[in-house]
PDB file of C-alpha atoms in Angstrom:
ATOM      1  CA  MET A   5      17.408  15.133  -8.212  1.00  0.00           C
ATOM      2  CA  ASP A   6      14.735  14.411  -5.673  1.00  0.00           C
ATOM      3  CA  SER A   7      14.938  12.830  -2.207  1.00  0.00           C
ATOM      4  CA  THR A   8      18.050  11.547  -0.488  1.00  0.00           C
ATOM      5  CA  GLU A   9      16.805   7.968  -0.895  1.00  0.00           C
ATOM      6  CA  GLN A  10      16.298   8.439  -4.633  1.00  0.00           C
ATOM      7  CA  ILE A  11      19.785   9.892  -5.022  1.00  0.00           C
ATOM      8  CA  TYR A  12      21.376   6.922  -3.266  1.00  0.00           C
ATOM      9  CA  ALA A  13      19.303   4.521  -5.382  1.00  0.00           C
ATOM     10  CA  GLN A  14      20.423   6.181  -8.624  1.00  0.00           C
ATOM     11  CA  VAL A  15      24.066   6.163  -7.522  1.00  0.00           C
ATOM     12  CA  ARG A  16      23.887   2.474  -6.529  1.00  0.00           C
ATOM     13  CA  GLU A  17      22.326   1.533  -9.851  1.00  0.00           C
ATOM     14  CA  HIS A  18      24.911   3.424 -11.874  1.00  0.00           C
ATOM     15  CA  TYR A  19      27.947   2.101 -10.020  1.00  0.00           C
ATOM     16  CA  SER A  20      26.614  -1.453  -9.985  1.00  0.00           C
ATOM     17  CA  SER A  21      26.586  -1.159 -13.767  1.00  0.00           C
ATOM     18  CA  ALA A  22      30.057   0.391 -13.760  1.00  0.00           C
ATOM     19  CA  SER A  23      31.382  -2.532 -11.695  1.00  0.00           C
ATOM     20  CA  ARG A  24      30.599  -4.848 -14.604  1.00  0.00           C
ATOM     21  CA  THR A  25      32.560  -2.868 -17.202  1.00  0.00           C
ATOM     22  CA  ALA A  26      35.968  -3.644 -18.634  1.00  0.00           C
ATOM     23  CA  ALA A  27      37.706  -0.912 -20.631  1.00  0.00           C
ATOM     24  CA  PRO A  28      41.294  -0.908 -19.274  1.00  0.00           C
ATOM     25  CA  LYS A  29      42.741   1.377 -21.959  1.00  0.00           C
ATOM     26  CA  TYR A  30      40.025   3.949 -21.314  1.00  0.00           C
ATOM     27  CA  GLY A  31      40.749   3.770 -17.580  1.00  0.00           C
ATOM     28  CA  GLU A  32      44.485   4.093 -18.148  1.00  0.00           C
ATOM     29  CA  SER A  33      44.069   7.155 -20.357  1.00  0.00           C
ATOM     30  CA  VAL A  34      41.756   8.868 -17.861  1.00  0.00           C
ATOM     31  CA  ALA A  35      44.080   8.082 -14.935  1.00  0.00           C
ATOM     32  CA  LYS A  36      47.120   9.487 -16.741  1.00  0.00           C
ATOM     33  CA  SER A  37      45.229  12.694 -17.490  1.00  0.00           C
ATOM     34  CA  PHE A  38      44.678  13.134 -13.749  1.00  0.00           C
ATOM     35  CA  GLY A  39      48.302  12.625 -12.769  1.00  0.00           C
ATOM     36  CA  TYR A  40      48.896   8.892 -12.308  1.00  0.00           C
ATOM     37  CA  SER A  41      52.337   7.861 -13.514  1.00  0.00           C
ATOM     38  CA  GLU A  42      53.240   4.793 -15.549  1.00  0.00           C
ATOM     39  CA  ASP A  43      54.982   3.391 -12.480  1.00  0.00           C
ATOM     40  CA  GLU A  44      51.917   3.861 -10.280  1.00  0.00           C
ATOM     41  CA  LEU A  45      49.597   2.289 -12.842  1.00  0.00           C
ATOM     42  CA  SER A  46      51.922  -0.700 -13.151  1.00  0.00           C
ATOM     43  CA  ASN A  47      51.410  -1.316  -9.415  1.00  0.00           C
ATOM     44  CA  ILE A  48      47.611  -1.253  -9.617  1.00  0.00           C
ATOM     45  CA  PRO A  49      45.613  -4.264 -10.848  1.00  0.00           C
ATOM     46  CA  GLU A  50      44.274  -3.352 -14.280  1.00  0.00           C
ATOM     47  CA  ASP A  51      40.763  -4.545 -13.426  1.00  0.00           C
ATOM     48  CA  ALA A  52      40.612  -2.096 -10.508  1.00  0.00           C
ATOM     49  CA  ASN A  53      40.824   0.928 -12.801  1.00  0.00           C
ATOM     50  CA  LEU A  54      37.358   1.743 -14.111  1.00  0.00           C
ATOM     51  CA  GLY A  55      38.205   5.242 -15.307  1.00  0.00           C
ATOM     52  CA  LEU A  56      36.252   6.867 -12.469  1.00  0.00           C
ATOM     53  CA  SER A  57      38.997   9.014 -10.939  1.00  0.00           C
ATOM     54  CA  CYS A  58      39.138  12.825 -11.077  1.00  0.00           C
ATOM     55  CA  GLY A  59      42.578  13.202  -9.536  1.00  0.00           C
ATOM     56  CA  ASN A  60      45.295  11.312  -7.674  1.00  0.00           C
ATOM     57  CA  PRO A  61      44.815  11.687  -3.899  1.00  0.00           C
ATOM     58  CA  LEU A  62      47.985   9.746  -3.113  1.00  0.00           C
ATOM     59  CA  ALA A  63      50.000  12.412  -4.926  1.00  0.00           C
ATOM     60  CA  ILE A  64      48.741  15.051  -2.478  1.00  0.00           C
ATOM     61  CA  THR A  65      50.626  13.618   0.501  1.00  0.00           C
ATOM     62  CA  SER A  66      53.048  10.800   1.254  1.00  0.00           C
ATOM     63  CA  LEU A  67      52.502   7.513   3.049  1.00  0.00           C
ATOM     64  CA  LYS A  68      54.958   5.857   5.416  1.00  0.00           C
ATOM     65  CA  GLU A  69      55.530   2.204   6.127  1.00  0.00           C
ATOM     66  CA  GLY A  70      53.256   0.929   8.877  1.00  0.00           C
ATOM     67  CA  GLU A  71      50.569   3.577   8.448  1.00  0.00           C
ATOM     68  CA  THR A  72      46.846   2.938   8.145  1.00  0.00           C
ATOM     69  CA  VAL A  73      44.980   4.453   5.207  1.00  0.00           C
ATOM     70  CA  ILE A  74      41.224   4.462   4.648  1.00  0.00           C
ATOM     71  CA  ASP A  75      39.715   5.054   1.210  1.00  0.00           C
ATOM     72  CA  LEU A  76      36.166   6.435   1.380  1.00  0.00           C
ATOM     73  CA  GLY A  77      34.288   5.097  -1.636  1.00  0.00           C
ATOM     74  CA  SER A  78      36.997   2.656  -2.710  1.00  0.00           C
ATOM     75  CA  GLY A  79      35.085   1.127  -5.631  1.00  0.00           C
ATOM     76  CA  ALA A  80      37.041  -1.705  -7.261  1.00  0.00           C
ATOM     77  CA  GLY A  81      40.108  -0.815  -5.171  1.00  0.00           C
ATOM     78  CA  PHE A  82      42.052   1.415  -7.581  1.00  0.00           C
ATOM     79  CA  ASP A  83      43.603   3.757  -4.992  1.00  0.00           C
ATOM     80  CA  ILE A  84      43.648   1.355  -2.066  1.00  0.00           C
ATOM     81  CA  PHE A  85      45.712  -1.212  -3.980  1.00  0.00           C
ATOM     82  CA  LEU A  86      48.173   1.562  -4.850  1.00  0.00           C
ATOM     83  CA  ALA A  87      48.262   2.692  -1.208  1.00  0.00           C
ATOM     84  CA  SER A  88      49.012  -0.869  -0.098  1.00  0.00           C
ATOM     85  CA  THR A  89      52.325  -0.772  -1.988  1.00  0.00           C
ATOM     86  CA  LYS A  90      53.466   2.232   0.045  1.00  0.00           C
ATOM     87  CA  ILE A  91      52.770   1.082   3.605  1.00  0.00           C
ATOM     88  CA  GLY A  92      54.451  -2.318   3.750  1.00  0.00           C
ATOM     89  CA  SER A  93      53.187  -5.477   5.392  1.00  0.00           C
ATOM     90  CA  SER A  94      52.852  -3.735   8.757  1.00  0.00           C
ATOM     91  CA  GLY A  95      50.460  -1.131   7.374  1.00  0.00           C
ATOM     92  CA  ARG A  96      46.733  -1.384   6.756  1.00  0.00           C
ATOM     93  CA  ALA A  97      44.856  -0.306   3.628  1.00  0.00           C
ATOM     94  CA  ILE A  98      41.099  -0.249   4.203  1.00  0.00           C
ATOM     95  CA  GLY A  99      38.593   0.345   1.419  1.00  0.00           C
ATOM     96  CA  VAL A 100      35.065   1.412   2.349  1.00  0.00           C
ATOM     97  CA  ASP A 101      32.212   1.183  -0.154  1.00  0.00           C
ATOM     98  CA  ILE A 102      28.431   0.812   0.001  1.00  0.00           C
ATOM     99  CA  ASN A 103      28.016  -0.984  -3.323  1.00  0.00           C
ATOM    100  CA  ASP A 104      27.908  -4.783  -3.090  1.00  0.00           C
ATOM    101  CA  GLU A 105      28.949  -5.341  -6.698  1.00  0.00           C
ATOM    102  CA  MET A 106      31.914  -2.996  -6.424  1.00  0.00           C
ATOM    103  CA  LEU A 107      32.997  -4.765  -3.237  1.00  0.00           C
ATOM    104  CA  ALA A 108      32.652  -8.139  -4.943  1.00  0.00           C
ATOM    105  CA  ARG A 109      34.862  -6.987  -7.807  1.00  0.00           C
ATOM    106  CA  ALA A 110      37.435  -5.605  -5.366  1.00  0.00           C
ATOM    107  CA  GLU A 111      37.478  -8.838  -3.370  1.00  0.00           C
ATOM    108  CA  LYS A 112      37.906 -10.896  -6.553  1.00  0.00           C
ATOM    109  CA  ILE A 113      40.877  -8.766  -7.559  1.00  0.00           C
ATOM    110  CA  LYS A 114      42.360  -9.062  -4.073  1.00  0.00           C
ATOM    111  CA  ALA A 115      42.047 -12.857  -4.174  1.00  0.00           C
ATOM    112  CA  SER A 116      43.852 -12.952  -7.516  1.00  0.00           C
ATOM    113  CA  ARG A 117      46.821 -11.011  -6.090  1.00  0.00           C
ATOM    114  CA  GLY A 118      47.428 -13.332  -3.159  1.00  0.00           C
ATOM    115  CA  SER A 119      49.841 -12.425  -0.377  1.00  0.00           C
ATOM    116  CA  SER A 120      51.038  -9.275  -2.134  1.00  0.00           C
ATOM    117  CA  VAL A 121      47.898  -7.501  -0.918  1.00  0.00           C
ATOM    118  CA  SER A 122      47.531  -9.150   2.473  1.00  0.00           C
ATOM    119  CA  ASN A 123      47.477  -5.669   4.048  1.00  0.00           C
ATOM    120  CA  VAL A 124      44.266  -4.755   2.148  1.00  0.00           C
ATOM    121  CA  THR A 125      40.762  -5.035   3.624  1.00  0.00           C
ATOM    122  CA  PHE A 126      37.419  -4.072   2.108  1.00  0.00           C
ATOM    123  CA  ILE A 127      34.372  -3.316   4.243  1.00  0.00           C
ATOM    124  CA  LYS A 128      30.811  -2.354   3.420  1.00  0.00           C
ATOM    125  CA  GLY A 129      29.640   0.973   4.752  1.00  0.00           C
ATOM    126  CA  ASN A 130      28.233   4.362   3.898  1.00  0.00           C
ATOM    127  CA  ILE A 131      30.928   7.038   4.054  1.00  0.00           C
ATOM    128  CA  THR A 132      28.581   9.159   6.180  1.00  0.00           C
ATOM    129  CA  SER A 133      28.714   6.458   8.882  1.00  0.00           C
ATOM    130  CA  VAL A 134      31.828   4.302   8.548  1.00  0.00           C
ATOM    131  CA  PRO A 135      31.793   1.038  10.561  1.00  0.00           C
ATOM    132  CA  LEU A 136      35.269   1.526  12.018  1.00  0.00           C
ATOM    133  CA  PRO A 137      36.394   2.680  15.479  1.00  0.00           C
ATOM    134  CA  ASP A 138      37.530   6.180  16.359  1.00  0.00           C
ATOM    135  CA  VAL A 139      41.167   7.214  15.834  1.00  0.00           C
ATOM    136  CA  THR A 140      41.958   4.476  13.309  1.00  0.00           C
ATOM    137  CA  ALA A 141      43.672   6.154  10.376  1.00  0.00           C
ATOM    138  CA  ASP A 142      46.871   8.048   9.633  1.00  0.00           C
ATOM    139  CA  LEU A 143      45.497   9.048   6.239  1.00  0.00           C
ATOM    140  CA  ILE A 144      42.035   9.229   4.707  1.00  0.00           C
ATOM    141  CA  ILE A 145      41.717   9.432   0.944  1.00  0.00           C
ATOM    142  CA  SER A 146      38.775   9.669  -1.430  1.00  0.00           C
ATOM    143  CA  ASN A 147      38.576  10.041  -5.195  1.00  0.00           C
ATOM    144  CA  CYS A 148      35.531  11.622  -6.825  1.00  0.00           C
ATOM    145  CA  VAL A 149      33.041  10.204  -4.318  1.00  0.00           C
ATOM    146  CA  ILE A 150      32.036  12.880  -1.790  1.00  0.00           C
ATOM    147  CA  ASN A 151      30.261  14.791  -4.548  1.00  0.00           C
ATOM    148  CA  LEU A 152      27.912  11.810  -4.929  1.00  0.00           C
ATOM    149  CA  VAL A 153      26.642  12.176  -1.350  1.00  0.00           C
ATOM    150  CA  PRO A 154      23.393  14.202  -1.128  1.00  0.00           C
ATOM    151  CA  TYR A 155      24.128  17.813  -0.191  1.00  0.00           C
ATOM    152  CA  GLU A 156      22.212  17.550   3.098  1.00  0.00           C
ATOM    153  CA  GLU A 157      24.522  14.716   4.236  1.00  0.00           C
ATOM    154  CA  LYS A 158      27.899  15.825   2.880  1.00  0.00           C
ATOM    155  CA  ASN A 159      28.872  17.431   6.199  1.00  0.00           C
ATOM    156  CA  LEU A 160      28.640  13.992   7.830  1.00  0.00           C
ATOM    157  CA  VAL A 161      31.530  12.753   5.691  1.00  0.00           C
ATOM    158  CA  PHE A 162      33.811  15.453   7.109  1.00  0.00           C
ATOM    159  CA  LYS A 163      32.761  14.586  10.670  1.00  0.00           C
ATOM    160  CA  GLU A 164      33.571  10.938   9.968  1.00  0.00           C
ATOM    161  CA  MET A 165      37.000  11.844   8.626  1.00  0.00           C
ATOM    162  CA  TYR A 166      37.776  13.794  11.777  1.00  0.00           C
ATOM    163  CA  ARG A 167      36.477  10.967  13.991  1.00  0.00           C
ATOM    164  CA  LEU A 168      38.480   8.287  12.202  1.00  0.00           C
ATOM    165  CA  LEU A 169      41.802  10.140  12.067  1.00  0.00           C
ATOM    166  CA  LYS A 170      44.542   9.898  14.641  1.00  0.00           C
ATOM    167  CA  PRO A 171      45.955  13.205  15.933  1.00  0.00           C
ATOM    168  CA  GLY A 172      48.193  14.498  13.167  1.00  0.00           C
ATOM    169  CA  GLY A 173      46.344  12.383  10.624  1.00  0.00           C
ATOM    170  CA  ARG A 174      45.818  13.736   7.127  1.00  0.00           C
ATOM    171  CA  VAL A 175      43.006  14.049   4.614  1.00  0.00           C
ATOM    172  CA  ALA A 176      43.915  13.839   0.916  1.00  0.00           C
ATOM    173  CA  VAL A 177      40.917  14.030  -1.393  1.00  0.00           C
ATOM    174  CA  SER A 178      40.411  14.472  -5.114  1.00  0.00           C
ATOM    175  CA  ASP A 179      36.939  15.678  -5.980  1.00  0.00           C
ATOM    176  CA  ILE A 180      34.899  17.645  -8.458  1.00  0.00           C
ATOM    177  CA  LEU A 181      33.733  20.993  -7.054  1.00  0.00           C
ATOM    178  CA  ALA A 182      31.541  23.696  -8.533  1.00  0.00           C
ATOM    179  CA  LYS A 183      33.246  26.895  -9.668  1.00  0.00           C
ATOM    180  CA  LYS A 184      29.971  28.788  -9.337  1.00  0.00           C
ATOM    181  CA  PRO A 185      26.332  27.993  -8.472  1.00  0.00           C
ATOM    182  CA  LEU A 186      25.088  25.332 -10.868  1.00  0.00           C
ATOM    183  CA  PRO A 187      21.956  25.951 -12.970  1.00  0.00           C
ATOM    184  CA  ASP A 188      18.829  24.168 -11.773  1.00  0.00           C
ATOM    185  CA  GLN A 189      18.630  22.284 -15.051  1.00  0.00           C
ATOM    186  CA  LEU A 190      22.033  20.744 -14.369  1.00  0.00           C
ATOM    187  CA  ARG A 191      21.366  20.137 -10.669  1.00  0.00           C
ATOM    188  CA  LYS A 192      18.242  18.117 -11.515  1.00  0.00           C
ATOM    189  CA  ASP A 193      19.855  15.993 -14.225  1.00  0.00           C
ATOM    190  CA  VAL A 194      20.214  12.373 -13.085  1.00  0.00           C
ATOM    191  CA  ALA A 195      22.982  11.500 -15.546  1.00  0.00           C
ATOM    192  CA  MET A 196      24.929  14.585 -14.491  1.00  0.00           C
ATOM    193  CA  TYR A 197      24.516  13.597 -10.835  1.00  0.00           C
ATOM    194  CA  VAL A 198      25.766  10.019 -11.087  1.00  0.00           C
ATOM    195  CA  GLY A 199      28.510  11.372 -13.369  1.00  0.00           C
ATOM    196  CA  CYS A 200      29.860  13.419 -10.419  1.00  0.00           C
ATOM    197  CA  ILE A 201      28.822  16.808 -11.822  1.00  0.00           C
ATOM    198  CA  ALA A 202      25.379  17.850 -10.568  1.00  0.00           C
ATOM    199  CA  GLY A 203      26.158  16.984  -6.939  1.00  0.00           C
ATOM    200  CA  ALA A 204      29.274  19.140  -6.799  1.00  0.00           C
ATOM    201  CA  ALA A 205      29.449  21.570  -3.876  1.00  0.00           C
ATOM    202  CA  GLU A 206      31.469  24.787  -3.881  1.00  0.00           C
ATOM    203  CA  VAL A 207      34.878  25.394  -2.295  1.00  0.00           C
ATOM    204  CA  ALA A 208      33.333  27.494   0.483  1.00  0.00           C
ATOM    205  CA  ASP A 209      31.074  24.567   1.412  1.00  0.00           C
ATOM    206  CA  TYR A 210      34.049  22.241   1.840  1.00  0.00           C
ATOM    207  CA  GLN A 211      35.919  24.834   3.887  1.00  0.00           C
ATOM    208  CA  ASN A 212      32.928  25.251   6.195  1.00  0.00           C
ATOM    209  CA  TRP A 213      32.409  21.509   6.595  1.00  0.00           C
ATOM    210  CA  PHE A 214      36.078  21.002   7.485  1.00  0.00           C
ATOM    211  CA  ARG A 215      35.845  23.720  10.167  1.00  0.00           C
ATOM    212  CA  GLU A 216      32.569  22.411  11.553  1.00  0.00           C
ATOM    213  CA  ALA A 217      34.078  18.915  11.826  1.00  0.00           C
ATOM    214  CA  GLY A 218      37.018  20.212  13.890  1.00  0.00           C
ATOM    215  CA  PHE A 219      39.786  20.802  11.349  1.00  0.00           C
ATOM    216  CA  LYS A 220      41.449  24.173  11.837  1.00  0.00           C
ATOM    217  CA  ASP A 221      42.391  24.660   8.217  1.00  0.00           C
ATOM    218  CA  SER A 222      42.205  23.089   4.780  1.00  0.00           C
ATOM    219  CA  VAL A 223      43.914  23.671   1.442  1.00  0.00           C
ATOM    220  CA  ILE A 224      41.706  23.338  -1.641  1.00  0.00           C
ATOM    221  CA  THR A 225      43.280  23.870  -5.057  1.00  0.00           C
ATOM    222  CA  ASP A 226      41.910  23.693  -8.585  1.00  0.00           C
ATOM    223  CA  THR A 227      44.193  21.347 -10.545  1.00  0.00           C
ATOM    224  CA  GLN A 228      43.044  22.843 -13.874  1.00  0.00           C
ATOM    225  CA  ALA A 229      42.581  19.321 -15.246  1.00  0.00           C
ATOM    226  CA  ASP A 230      40.294  19.010 -18.260  1.00  0.00           C
ATOM    227  CA  LEU A 231      37.148  17.180 -17.175  1.00  0.00           C
ATOM    228  CA  ASN A 232      36.108  16.712 -20.775  1.00  0.00           C
ATOM    229  CA  VAL A 233      38.679  13.904 -20.933  1.00  0.00           C
ATOM    230  CA  TYR A 234      35.847  11.547 -19.996  1.00  0.00           C
ATOM    231  CA  LEU A 235      34.059  12.504 -23.197  1.00  0.00           C
ATOM    232  CA  ASP A 236      37.062  12.954 -25.447  1.00  0.00           C
ATOM    233  CA  THR A 237      38.459   9.451 -24.864  1.00  0.00           C
ATOM    234  CA  ASN A 238      37.494   6.345 -26.810  1.00  0.00           C
ATOM    235  CA  GLU A 239      37.029   2.991 -25.118  1.00  0.00           C
ATOM    236  CA  ASP A 240      40.420   1.895 -26.474  1.00  0.00           C
ATOM    237  CA  GLY A 241      42.106   4.873 -24.791  1.00  0.00           C
ATOM    238  CA  THR A 242      42.653   6.927 -27.934  1.00  0.00           C
ATOM    239  CA  LYS A 243      41.444  10.496 -28.267  1.00  0.00           C
ATOM    240  CA  LYS A 244      38.271  10.961 -30.271  1.00  0.00           C
ATOM    241  CA  SER A 245      38.770  12.550 -33.654  1.00  0.00           C
ATOM    242  CA  GLY A 246      37.244  15.869 -34.575  1.00  0.00           C
ATOM    243  CA  ASP A 247      36.499  18.914 -32.494  1.00  0.00           C
ATOM    244  CA  CYS A 248      35.276  17.192 -29.353  1.00  0.00           C
ATOM    245  CA  CYS A 249      34.660  19.871 -26.787  1.00  0.00           C
ATOM    246  CA  GLY A 250      32.573  18.465 -23.983  1.00  0.00           C
ATOM    247  CA  PRO A 251      29.173  16.942 -23.319  1.00  0.00           C
ATOM    248  CA  VAL A 252      27.884  17.858 -26.757  1.00  0.00           C
ATOM    249  CA  ALA A 253      29.779  14.777 -27.955  1.00  0.00           C
ATOM    250  CA  ALA A 254      28.096  12.509 -25.446  1.00  0.00           C
ATOM    251  CA  VAL A 255      24.812  12.281 -27.299  1.00  0.00           C
ATOM    252  CA  SER A 256      26.250  10.384 -30.240  1.00  0.00           C
ATOM    253  CA  ALA A 257      28.782   8.537 -28.077  1.00  0.00           C
ATOM    254  CA  CYS A 258      26.264   7.129 -25.632  1.00  0.00           C
ATOM    255  CA  ASP A 259      22.971   6.889 -27.446  1.00  0.00           C
ATOM    256  CA  GLY A 260      22.174   3.283 -28.170  1.00  0.00           C
ATOM    257  CA  GLY A 261      25.459   1.938 -26.776  1.00  0.00           C
ATOM    258  CA  ASP A 262      25.833  -1.305 -24.870  1.00  0.00           C
ATOM    259  CA  GLU A 263      25.774  -1.494 -21.081  1.00  0.00           C
ATOM    260  CA  ALA A 264      29.520  -1.098 -20.708  1.00  0.00           C
ATOM    261  CA  LYS A 265      29.544   2.144 -22.701  1.00  0.00           C
ATOM    262  CA  LYS A 266      26.553   3.505 -20.833  1.00  0.00           C
ATOM    263  CA  ALA A 267      28.339   2.867 -17.532  1.00  0.00           C
ATOM    264  CA  THR A 268      31.490   4.801 -18.445  1.00  0.00           C
ATOM    265  CA  PRO A 269      31.903   8.396 -17.263  1.00  0.00           C
ATOM    266  CA  SER A 270      31.949   9.545 -20.882  1.00  0.00           C
ATOM    267  CA  CYS A 271      28.289   8.601 -20.990  1.00  0.00           C
ATOM    268  CA  SER A 272      27.337   9.255 -17.385  1.00  0.00           C
ATOM    269  CA  SER A 273      28.718  12.781 -17.323  1.00  0.00           C
ATOM    270  CA  ALA A 274      26.240  14.165 -19.810  1.00  0.00           C
ATOM    271  CA  THR A 275      22.605  14.090 -20.701  1.00  0.00           C
ATOM    272  CA  THR A 276      21.585  12.100 -23.744  1.00  0.00           C
ATOM    273  CA  ASP A 277      18.986  14.493 -25.073  1.00  0.00           C
ATOM    274  CA  SER A 278      19.219  17.682 -27.080  1.00  0.00           C
ATOM    275  CA  SER A 279      18.928  20.063 -24.136  1.00  0.00           C
ATOM    276  CA  ASP A 280      21.148  23.121 -23.902  1.00  0.00           C
ATOM    277  CA  MET A 281      22.769  21.646 -20.803  1.00  0.00           C
ATOM    278  CA  GLY A 282      23.845  18.626 -22.814  1.00  0.00           C
ATOM    279  CA  ARG A 283      25.920  20.990 -24.970  1.00  0.00           C
ATOM    280  CA  THR A 284      27.684  22.689 -22.064  1.00  0.00           C
ATOM    281  CA  ASN A 285      31.439  22.482 -21.514  1.00  0.00           C
ATOM    282  CA  LEU A 286      31.924  20.838 -18.112  1.00  0.00           C
ATOM    283  CA  ASN A 287      34.967  22.988 -17.326  1.00  0.00           C
ATOM    284  CA  GLU A 288      32.781  26.093 -17.338  1.00  0.00           C
ATOM    285  CA  PHE A 289      30.925  24.989 -14.229  1.00  0.00           C
ATOM    286  CA  VAL A 290      33.105  22.496 -12.348  1.00  0.00           C
ATOM    287  CA  GLY A 291      36.742  21.622 -11.782  1.00  0.00           C
ATOM    288  CA  SER A 292      38.947  18.852 -10.437  1.00  0.00           C
ATOM    289  CA  TYR A 293      40.285  19.894  -7.030  1.00  0.00           C
ATOM    290  CA  LYS A 294      42.920  18.521  -4.686  1.00  0.00           C
ATOM    291  CA  ILE A 295      41.992  18.857  -1.034  1.00  0.00           C
ATOM    292  CA  PHE A 296      44.249  18.549   2.010  1.00  0.00           C
ATOM    293  CA  ALA A 297      43.694  18.910   5.753  1.00  0.00           C
ATOM    294  CA  VAL A 298      45.356  17.792   8.988  1.00  0.00           C
ATOM    295  CA  LYS A 299      43.768  16.855  12.303  1.00  0.00           C
ATOM    296  CA  ASP A 300      45.572  18.628  15.160  1.00  0.00           C
TER     297      ASP A 300
END
């Protein structure tokens, strides 16, 4: 990838396209593979689940009635609608996203749910500079979004989390991190970047950014989840037949597909040419991590 501006432009384009997709069974299958229960999914509007998660941040810590939770990169509202069921009418669930089309989809879903989601608010903002006052949140969550921020600006997200949290407030993040330095060929691949792979930082980076922001400690754990689920799952939620073992399958799955298929992670997480990188098992280089920290 090239400049910061070009990265943001590519991410906006991809997720604008994703906001127009509708593959609920695919989204359900992906969510279950990352730890969402049947009960949790029943409490989330189906149209909010676009199959973009890489973990379940709300399973990392608990929410109490009356608390305020902020979701950085809330998309169509998948996690923030779930959070709203845990905090009661006196709590606040705030979704932050930079993409106008994602926000429009989230607002449409909110309107369809009426008073049951009256504690939910969506605001437009970059997660490196959130338009909310200091000391607002009891909990900050994020699901597979920080890796999309250009490397040079990722540290700003951690500073924002510290600024926004109340004393004793928690961070619960699910994200894709690199297990080792990524090859240049992968780092420069646009499809791999918008698919949350090429922009992955390493665990040591996250630990340093937490410390620099003011957090004394952080716990970062590899969940051992299989990231090839994006590629191994059909649009109807069933597992693809045959020996499907990673991005090698993406060439045939995505080449020539319609816009909805091209916008799904199964297509965005791999190149669509015959390069060696397109035949690489994602789990070799990156993993799904759960990340927790507390502001003293």
